[in-house]
Coordinates of C-alpha atoms in Angstrom, one line a residue:
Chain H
X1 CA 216.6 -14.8 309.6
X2 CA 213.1 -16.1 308.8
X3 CA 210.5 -15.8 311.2
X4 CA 209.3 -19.2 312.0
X5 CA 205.7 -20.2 313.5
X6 CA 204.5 -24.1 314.4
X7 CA 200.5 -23.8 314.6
X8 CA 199.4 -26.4 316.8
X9 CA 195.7 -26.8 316.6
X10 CA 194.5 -28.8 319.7
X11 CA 190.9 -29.9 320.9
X12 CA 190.9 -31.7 324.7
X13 CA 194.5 -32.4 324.1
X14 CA 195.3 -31.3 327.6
X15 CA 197.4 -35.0 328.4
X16 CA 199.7 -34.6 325.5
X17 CA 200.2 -30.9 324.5
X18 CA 202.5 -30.2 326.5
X19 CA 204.7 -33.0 325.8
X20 CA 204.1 -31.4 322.0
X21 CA 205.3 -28.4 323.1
X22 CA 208.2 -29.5 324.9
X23 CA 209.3 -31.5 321.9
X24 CA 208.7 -28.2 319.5
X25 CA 211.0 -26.2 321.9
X26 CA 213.4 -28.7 322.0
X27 CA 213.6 -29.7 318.5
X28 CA 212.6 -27.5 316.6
X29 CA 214.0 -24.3 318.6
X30 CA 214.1 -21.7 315.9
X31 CA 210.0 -22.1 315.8
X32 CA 207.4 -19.8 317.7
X33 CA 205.0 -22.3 319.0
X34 CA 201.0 -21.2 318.6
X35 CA 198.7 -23.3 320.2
X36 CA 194.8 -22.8 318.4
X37 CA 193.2 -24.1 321.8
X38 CA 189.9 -24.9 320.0
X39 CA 187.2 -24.6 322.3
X40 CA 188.5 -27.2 325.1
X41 CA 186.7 -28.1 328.2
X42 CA 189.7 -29.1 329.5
X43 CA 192.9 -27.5 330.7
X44 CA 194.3 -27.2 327.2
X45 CA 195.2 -23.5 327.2
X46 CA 196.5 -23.8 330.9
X47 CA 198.6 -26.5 330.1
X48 CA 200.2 -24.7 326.7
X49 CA 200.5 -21.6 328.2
X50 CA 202.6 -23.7 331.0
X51 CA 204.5 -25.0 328.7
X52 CA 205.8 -21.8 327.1
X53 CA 203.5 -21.6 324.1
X54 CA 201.4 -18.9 322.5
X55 CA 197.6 -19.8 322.7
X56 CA 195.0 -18.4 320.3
X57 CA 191.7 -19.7 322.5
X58 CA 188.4 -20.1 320.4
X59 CA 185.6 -18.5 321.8
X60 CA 183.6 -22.0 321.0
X61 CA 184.6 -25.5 318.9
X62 CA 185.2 -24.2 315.6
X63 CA 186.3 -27.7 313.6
X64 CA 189.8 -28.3 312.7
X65 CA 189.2 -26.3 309.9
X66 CA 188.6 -23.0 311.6
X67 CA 191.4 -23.7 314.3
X68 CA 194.0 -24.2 311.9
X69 CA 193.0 -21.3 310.0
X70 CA 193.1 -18.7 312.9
X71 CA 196.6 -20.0 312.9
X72 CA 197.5 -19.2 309.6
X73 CA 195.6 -15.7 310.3
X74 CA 198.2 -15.3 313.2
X75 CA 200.8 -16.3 310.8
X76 CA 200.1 -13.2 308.6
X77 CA 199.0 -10.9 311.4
X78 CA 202.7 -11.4 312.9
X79 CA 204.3 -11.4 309.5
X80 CA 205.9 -14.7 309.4
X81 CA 207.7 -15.9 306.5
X82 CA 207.0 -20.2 307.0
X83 CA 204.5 -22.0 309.0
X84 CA 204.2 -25.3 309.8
X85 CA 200.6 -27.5 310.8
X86 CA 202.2 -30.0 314.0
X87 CA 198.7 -31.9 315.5
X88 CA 198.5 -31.5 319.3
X89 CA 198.2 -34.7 319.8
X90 CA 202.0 -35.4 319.3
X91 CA 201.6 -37.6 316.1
X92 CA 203.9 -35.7 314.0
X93 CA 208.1 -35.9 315.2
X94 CA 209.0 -31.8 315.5
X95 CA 212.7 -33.6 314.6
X96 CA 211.7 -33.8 311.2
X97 CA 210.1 -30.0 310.8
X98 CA 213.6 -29.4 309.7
X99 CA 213.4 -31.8 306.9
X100 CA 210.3 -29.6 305.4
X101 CA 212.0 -26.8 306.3
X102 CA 215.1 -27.1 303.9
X103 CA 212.6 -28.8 301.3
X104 CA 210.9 -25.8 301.0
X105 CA 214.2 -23.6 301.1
X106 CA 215.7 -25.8 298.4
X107 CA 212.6 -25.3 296.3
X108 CA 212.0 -21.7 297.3
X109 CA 209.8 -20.4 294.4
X110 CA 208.9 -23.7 293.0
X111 CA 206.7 -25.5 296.0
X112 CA 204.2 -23.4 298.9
X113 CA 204.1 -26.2 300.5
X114 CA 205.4 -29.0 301.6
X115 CA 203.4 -32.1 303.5
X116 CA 205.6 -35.0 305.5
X117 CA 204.1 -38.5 304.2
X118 CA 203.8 -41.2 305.8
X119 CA 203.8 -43.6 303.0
X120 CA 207.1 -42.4 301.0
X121 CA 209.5 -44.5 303.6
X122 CA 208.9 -47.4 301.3
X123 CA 208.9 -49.5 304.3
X124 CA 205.2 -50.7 305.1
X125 CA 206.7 -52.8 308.8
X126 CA 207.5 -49.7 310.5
X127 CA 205.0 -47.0 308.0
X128 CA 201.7 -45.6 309.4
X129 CA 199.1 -48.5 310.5
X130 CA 195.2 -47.5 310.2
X131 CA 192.4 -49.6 310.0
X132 CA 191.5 -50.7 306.1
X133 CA 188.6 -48.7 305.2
X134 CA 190.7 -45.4 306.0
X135 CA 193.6 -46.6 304.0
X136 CA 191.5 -47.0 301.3
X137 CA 190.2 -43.1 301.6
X138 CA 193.4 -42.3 301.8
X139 CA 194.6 -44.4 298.3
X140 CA 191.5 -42.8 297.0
X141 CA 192.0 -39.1 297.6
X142 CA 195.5 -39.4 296.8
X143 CA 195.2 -41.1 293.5
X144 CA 192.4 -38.3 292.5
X145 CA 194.7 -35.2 294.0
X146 CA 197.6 -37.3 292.1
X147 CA 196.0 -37.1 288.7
X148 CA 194.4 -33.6 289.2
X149 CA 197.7 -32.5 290.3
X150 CA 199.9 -33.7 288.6
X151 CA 202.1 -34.5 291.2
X152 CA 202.3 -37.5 293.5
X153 CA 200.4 -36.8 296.9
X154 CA 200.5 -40.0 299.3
X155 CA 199.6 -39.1 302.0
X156 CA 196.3 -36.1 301.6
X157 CA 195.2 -36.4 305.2
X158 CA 198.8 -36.0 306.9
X159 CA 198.1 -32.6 308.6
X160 CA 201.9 -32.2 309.4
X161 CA 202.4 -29.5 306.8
X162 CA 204.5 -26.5 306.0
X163 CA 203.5 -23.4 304.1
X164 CA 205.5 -20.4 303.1
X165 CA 204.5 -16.7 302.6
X166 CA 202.5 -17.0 299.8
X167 CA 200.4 -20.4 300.9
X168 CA 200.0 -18.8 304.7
X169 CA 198.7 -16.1 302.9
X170 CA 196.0 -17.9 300.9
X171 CA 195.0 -20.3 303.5
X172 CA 194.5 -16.8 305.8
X173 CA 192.0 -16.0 303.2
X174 CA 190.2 -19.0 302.8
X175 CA 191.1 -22.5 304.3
X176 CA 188.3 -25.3 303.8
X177 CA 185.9 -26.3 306.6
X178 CA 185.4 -29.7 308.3
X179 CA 188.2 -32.3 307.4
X180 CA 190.8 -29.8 305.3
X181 CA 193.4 -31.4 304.7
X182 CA 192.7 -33.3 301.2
X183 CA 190.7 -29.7 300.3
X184 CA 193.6 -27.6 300.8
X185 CA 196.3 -29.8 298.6
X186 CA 193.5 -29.2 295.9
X187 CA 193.3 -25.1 296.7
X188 CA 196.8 -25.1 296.7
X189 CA 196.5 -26.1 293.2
X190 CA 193.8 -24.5 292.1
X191 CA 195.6 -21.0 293.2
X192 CA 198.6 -21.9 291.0
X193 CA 200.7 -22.8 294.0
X194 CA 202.5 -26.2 294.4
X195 CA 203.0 -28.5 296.8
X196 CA 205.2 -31.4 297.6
X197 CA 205.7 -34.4 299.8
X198 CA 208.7 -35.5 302.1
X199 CA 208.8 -38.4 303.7
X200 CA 208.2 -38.8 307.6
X201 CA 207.3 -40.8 310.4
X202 CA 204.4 -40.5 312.5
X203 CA 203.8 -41.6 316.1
X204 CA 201.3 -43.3 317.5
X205 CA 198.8 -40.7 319.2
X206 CA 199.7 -39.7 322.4
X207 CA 196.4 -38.7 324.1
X208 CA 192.7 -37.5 323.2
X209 CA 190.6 -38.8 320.3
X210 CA 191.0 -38.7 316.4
X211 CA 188.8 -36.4 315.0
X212 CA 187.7 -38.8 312.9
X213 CA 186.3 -42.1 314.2
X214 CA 184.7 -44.6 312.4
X215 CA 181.2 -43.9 312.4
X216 CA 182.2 -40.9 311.0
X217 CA 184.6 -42.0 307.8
X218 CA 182.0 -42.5 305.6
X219 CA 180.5 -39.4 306.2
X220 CA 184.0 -38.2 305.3
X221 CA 184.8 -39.5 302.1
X222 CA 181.4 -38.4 300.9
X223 CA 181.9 -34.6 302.0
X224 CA 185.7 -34.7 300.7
X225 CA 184.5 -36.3 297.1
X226 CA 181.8 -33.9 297.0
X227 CA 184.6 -31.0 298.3
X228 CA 186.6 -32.4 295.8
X229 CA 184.3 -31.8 292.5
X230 CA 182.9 -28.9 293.3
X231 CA 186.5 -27.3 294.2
X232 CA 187.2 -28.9 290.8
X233 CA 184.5 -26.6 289.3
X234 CA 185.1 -23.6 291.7
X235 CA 189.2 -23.8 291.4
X236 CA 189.8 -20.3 292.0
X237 CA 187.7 -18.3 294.3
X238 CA 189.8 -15.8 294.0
X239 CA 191.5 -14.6 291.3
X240 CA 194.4 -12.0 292.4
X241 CA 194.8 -8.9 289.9
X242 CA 197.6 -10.0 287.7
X243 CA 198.0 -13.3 288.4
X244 CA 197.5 -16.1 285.5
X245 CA 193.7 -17.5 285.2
X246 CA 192.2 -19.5 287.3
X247 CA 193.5 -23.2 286.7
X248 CA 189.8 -24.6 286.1
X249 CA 190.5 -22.6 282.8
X250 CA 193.3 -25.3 281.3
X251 CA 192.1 -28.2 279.8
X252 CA 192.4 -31.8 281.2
X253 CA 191.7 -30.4 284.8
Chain X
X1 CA 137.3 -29.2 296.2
X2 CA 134.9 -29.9 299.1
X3 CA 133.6 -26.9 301.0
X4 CA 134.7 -28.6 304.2
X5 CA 138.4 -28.9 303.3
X6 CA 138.1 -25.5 301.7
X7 CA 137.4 -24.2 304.5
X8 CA 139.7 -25.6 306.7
X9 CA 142.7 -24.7 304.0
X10 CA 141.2 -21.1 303.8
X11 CA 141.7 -20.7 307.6
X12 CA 144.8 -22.4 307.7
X13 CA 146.7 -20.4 305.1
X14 CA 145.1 -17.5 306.4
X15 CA 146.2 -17.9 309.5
X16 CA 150.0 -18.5 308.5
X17 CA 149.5 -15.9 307.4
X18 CA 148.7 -13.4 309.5
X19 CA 150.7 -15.2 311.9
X20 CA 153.9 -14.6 310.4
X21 CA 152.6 -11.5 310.0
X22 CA 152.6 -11.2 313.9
X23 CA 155.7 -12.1 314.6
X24 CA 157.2 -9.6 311.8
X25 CA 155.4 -6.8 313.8
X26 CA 156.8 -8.1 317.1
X27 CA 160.3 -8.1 315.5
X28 CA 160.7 -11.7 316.3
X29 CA 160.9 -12.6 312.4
X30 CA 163.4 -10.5 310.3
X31 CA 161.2 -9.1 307.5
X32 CA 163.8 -10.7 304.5
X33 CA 163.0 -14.1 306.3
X34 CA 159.1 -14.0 306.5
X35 CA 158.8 -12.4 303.1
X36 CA 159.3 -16.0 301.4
X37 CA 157.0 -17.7 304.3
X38 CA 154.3 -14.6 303.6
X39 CA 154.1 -15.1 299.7
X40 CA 154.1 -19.3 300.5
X41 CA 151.2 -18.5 302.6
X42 CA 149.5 -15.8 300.4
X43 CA 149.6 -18.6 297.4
X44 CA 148.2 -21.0 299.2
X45 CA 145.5 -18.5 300.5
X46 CA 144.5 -17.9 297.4
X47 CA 144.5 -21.4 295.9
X48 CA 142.1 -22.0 298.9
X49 CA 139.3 -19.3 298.2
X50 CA 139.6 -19.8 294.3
X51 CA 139.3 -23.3 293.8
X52 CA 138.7 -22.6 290.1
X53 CA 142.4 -21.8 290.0
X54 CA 143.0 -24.8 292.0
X55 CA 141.3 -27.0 289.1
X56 CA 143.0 -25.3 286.4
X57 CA 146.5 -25.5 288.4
X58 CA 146.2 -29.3 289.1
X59 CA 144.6 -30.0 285.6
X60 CA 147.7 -28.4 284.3
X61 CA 150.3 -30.2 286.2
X62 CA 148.1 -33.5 285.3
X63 CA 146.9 -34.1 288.7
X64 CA 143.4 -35.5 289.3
X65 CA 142.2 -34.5 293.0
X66 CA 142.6 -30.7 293.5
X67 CA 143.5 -31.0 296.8
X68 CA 146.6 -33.2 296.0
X69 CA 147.7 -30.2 294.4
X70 CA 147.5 -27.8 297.1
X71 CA 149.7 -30.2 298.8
X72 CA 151.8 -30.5 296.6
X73 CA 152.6 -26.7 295.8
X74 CA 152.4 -26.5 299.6
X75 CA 155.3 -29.1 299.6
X76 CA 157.0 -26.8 297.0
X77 CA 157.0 -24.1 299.4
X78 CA 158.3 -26.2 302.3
X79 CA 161.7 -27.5 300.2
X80 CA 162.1 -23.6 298.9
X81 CA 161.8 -22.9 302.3
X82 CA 164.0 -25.6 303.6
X83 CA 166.6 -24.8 301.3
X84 CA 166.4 -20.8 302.1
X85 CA 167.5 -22.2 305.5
X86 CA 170.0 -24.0 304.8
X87 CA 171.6 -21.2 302.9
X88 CA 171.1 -18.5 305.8
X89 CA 172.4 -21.3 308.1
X90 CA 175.7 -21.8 305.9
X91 CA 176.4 -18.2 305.8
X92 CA 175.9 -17.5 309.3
X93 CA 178.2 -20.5 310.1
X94 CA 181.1 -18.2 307.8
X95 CA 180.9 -15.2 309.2
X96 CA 180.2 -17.2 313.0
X97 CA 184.0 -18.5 312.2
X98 CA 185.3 -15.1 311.0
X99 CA 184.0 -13.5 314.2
X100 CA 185.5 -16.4 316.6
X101 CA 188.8 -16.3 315.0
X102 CA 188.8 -12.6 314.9
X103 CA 187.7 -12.7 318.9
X104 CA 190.7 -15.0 319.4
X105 CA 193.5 -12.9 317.9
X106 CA 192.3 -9.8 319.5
X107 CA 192.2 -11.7 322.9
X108 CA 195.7 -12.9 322.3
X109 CA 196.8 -9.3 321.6
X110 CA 194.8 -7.5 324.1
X111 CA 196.3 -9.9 327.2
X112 CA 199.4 -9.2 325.2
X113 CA 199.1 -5.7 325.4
X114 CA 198.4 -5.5 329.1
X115 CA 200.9 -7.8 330.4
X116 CA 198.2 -10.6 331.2
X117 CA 198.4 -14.2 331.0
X118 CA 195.8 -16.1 329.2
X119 CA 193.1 -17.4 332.4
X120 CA 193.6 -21.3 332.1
X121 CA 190.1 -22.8 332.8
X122 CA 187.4 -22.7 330.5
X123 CA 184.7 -20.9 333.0
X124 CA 186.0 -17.5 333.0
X125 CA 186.2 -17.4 329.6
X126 CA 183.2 -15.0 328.9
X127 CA 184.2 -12.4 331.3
X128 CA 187.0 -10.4 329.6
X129 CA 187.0 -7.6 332.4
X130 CA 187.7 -10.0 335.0
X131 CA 191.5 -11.4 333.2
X132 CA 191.9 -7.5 332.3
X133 CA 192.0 -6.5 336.0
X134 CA 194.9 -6.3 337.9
X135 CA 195.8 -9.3 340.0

């Protein structure tokens, strides 16, 4: 039996986390629930713990970055063999954790990881709505993580991810600051890994505020381009004794 | 240069000097820190008292007014110095997030190992003898 950890990284979530919670234990019962309380004012960490979850509290606001990371540190320091990213603010459906689950299973060996799309239903009436200048980021980063890749990636801000031994492992190590998510596809890759996409549904958010608001966006593609190149040059920060070169060492990367 | 705005740079970039030199003594300024801030100050200091150097500097770099180039080698200083910040700053914000997420887990498996819930409210969160003690 694998051991089985949801990392649910959660800033002022305290109106929806523990409907989160309650959704992980109930559909998705086979999964430890972590909650990386990042630094909340508010009742966050009462409210989890309430709720039957583990909580990792953050001394101070770390980013999403840093809170999903101490997750991935708990991950390792508890031995577990998949994790899986589930936002706090009950976007992502734990139903469909079991879907990534048996993708990853089914492709043991061959994909780390495994992110649920929102834009692989190939119905745009009931796919992920967002405003027009974040859908175009989003076309952006996935047409650059596409071709650098070499696999299609959709959807390179969906958080709702899930990682196995070898991915926990390297995002323990080293997970990006800031906005992650398009970053870590691209260390994925660079470390020789692979990942893949599912598709999956997404809720509207239940409670709190995005992490990203408009004002900010711009900011945000900037960083992530910038993230983007520079990972392109860096690739492989660290190179593991034995394992092939660094991927920045093939051509047409 | 004018012997007016001689000596006004003279005192100035003397007394950067010796004031960072001040705080170093008072351990207010890490030594590694000041030593970029000292030679910046030192350079300019000199540049001051020998304006002879200062003519052959700013003829060099193909700039008329002498003083113009004590501002701008000053100006150098400042973006080195700027950038020597930013550096420190992005290396203390790694190993601030190390020591936060390492503070977490061991909070987690210290409550863990005495039996204790995790205190709910953010307030208390400072005082770990106070969730440690028996209820």
């Amino acid at each position: 039996m694998s051991k089985l950890l949801a990392i649910v990284p959660a800033y002022n979530e305290a109106d929806a986390i523990a409907s989160t919670v309650a959704d992980l234990r109930k559909n998705a019962p086979g999964w430890d629930v972590v909650v990386v309380d990042d630094g909340s004012t508010d009742a966050t960490t009462k409210v989890a713990t309430d709720a039957g979850a583990e909580v990792l509290r953050m001394p101070f606001n770390l980013g999403i970055g840093g809170a999903v990371q101490s997750g991935y540190l708990y991950a390792r320091e508890n031995d577990y063999d998949y994790a899986v990213q589930v936002d706090g603010d009950g976007q992502h459906d734990a139903a469909q954790i079991d879907d990534l689950l048996h993708h990853l299973i089914a492709h043991r060996g061959d994909v780390n990881m495994v992110t649920g799309s929102r834009f692989l239903t190939g119905d745009e009436e009931h796919g992920y709505r967002s405003s027009g200048a974040r859908r175009l980021g989003i076309k952006i980063f996935g047409f650059i993580l596409s071709r650098v890749t070499g696999r299609p990636v959709t959807d390179p801000t969906s958080g709702f991810r899930m990682c196995d031994r070898r991915a926990i492992e390297l995002f323990a190590n080293d997970y990006p600051h800031d906005y992650p998510e398009v970053e870590a596809v691209l260390m994925v890759h660079a470390h020789r890994l692979a990942s893949a996409e599912i598709p999956v549904t997404m809720r509207e958010r239940q409670g709190g505020v995005s992490s990203i608001n408009a004002s900010r966006s711009v900011f945000y593609m900037i960083k992530v381009l910038l993230a983007i190149f520079v990972g392109l040059l860096r690739a492989r920060p660290v190179v593991e004794p034995g394992e092939p070169a660094a991927v920045s060492a093939q051509r047409g990367v | 240069m004018q012997t007016r705005l001689q000596i006004i740079s003279v005192i100035v970039s003397g007394g950067l000097f010796l004031f960072v030199f001040e705080l170093v003594r008072r351990k207010r300024l890490l030594e590694r820190y000041a030593l970029l801030w000292m030679f910046a100050a030192a350079v300019l200091l000199g540049l001051s008292v020998w304006s002879n150097l200062l003519n052959q500097v700013s003829t060099a770099v193909g700039v008329r007014y002498g003083p113009a180039a004590l501002f701008a080698v000053a100006l150098g200083f400042v973006v080195m110095l700027m950038l020597h910040f930013s550096l420190v700053i992005s290396r203390l914000t790694d190993q601030n997030k190390i020591l936060a997420q390492r503070v977490a887990l061991l909070e987690r498996r210290l409550s863990r190992a005495i039996g204790d819930e995790p205190e709910g409210d953010a307030e208390s969160s400072e005082d770990l003898t106070a969730s440690s003690s028996p209820r």
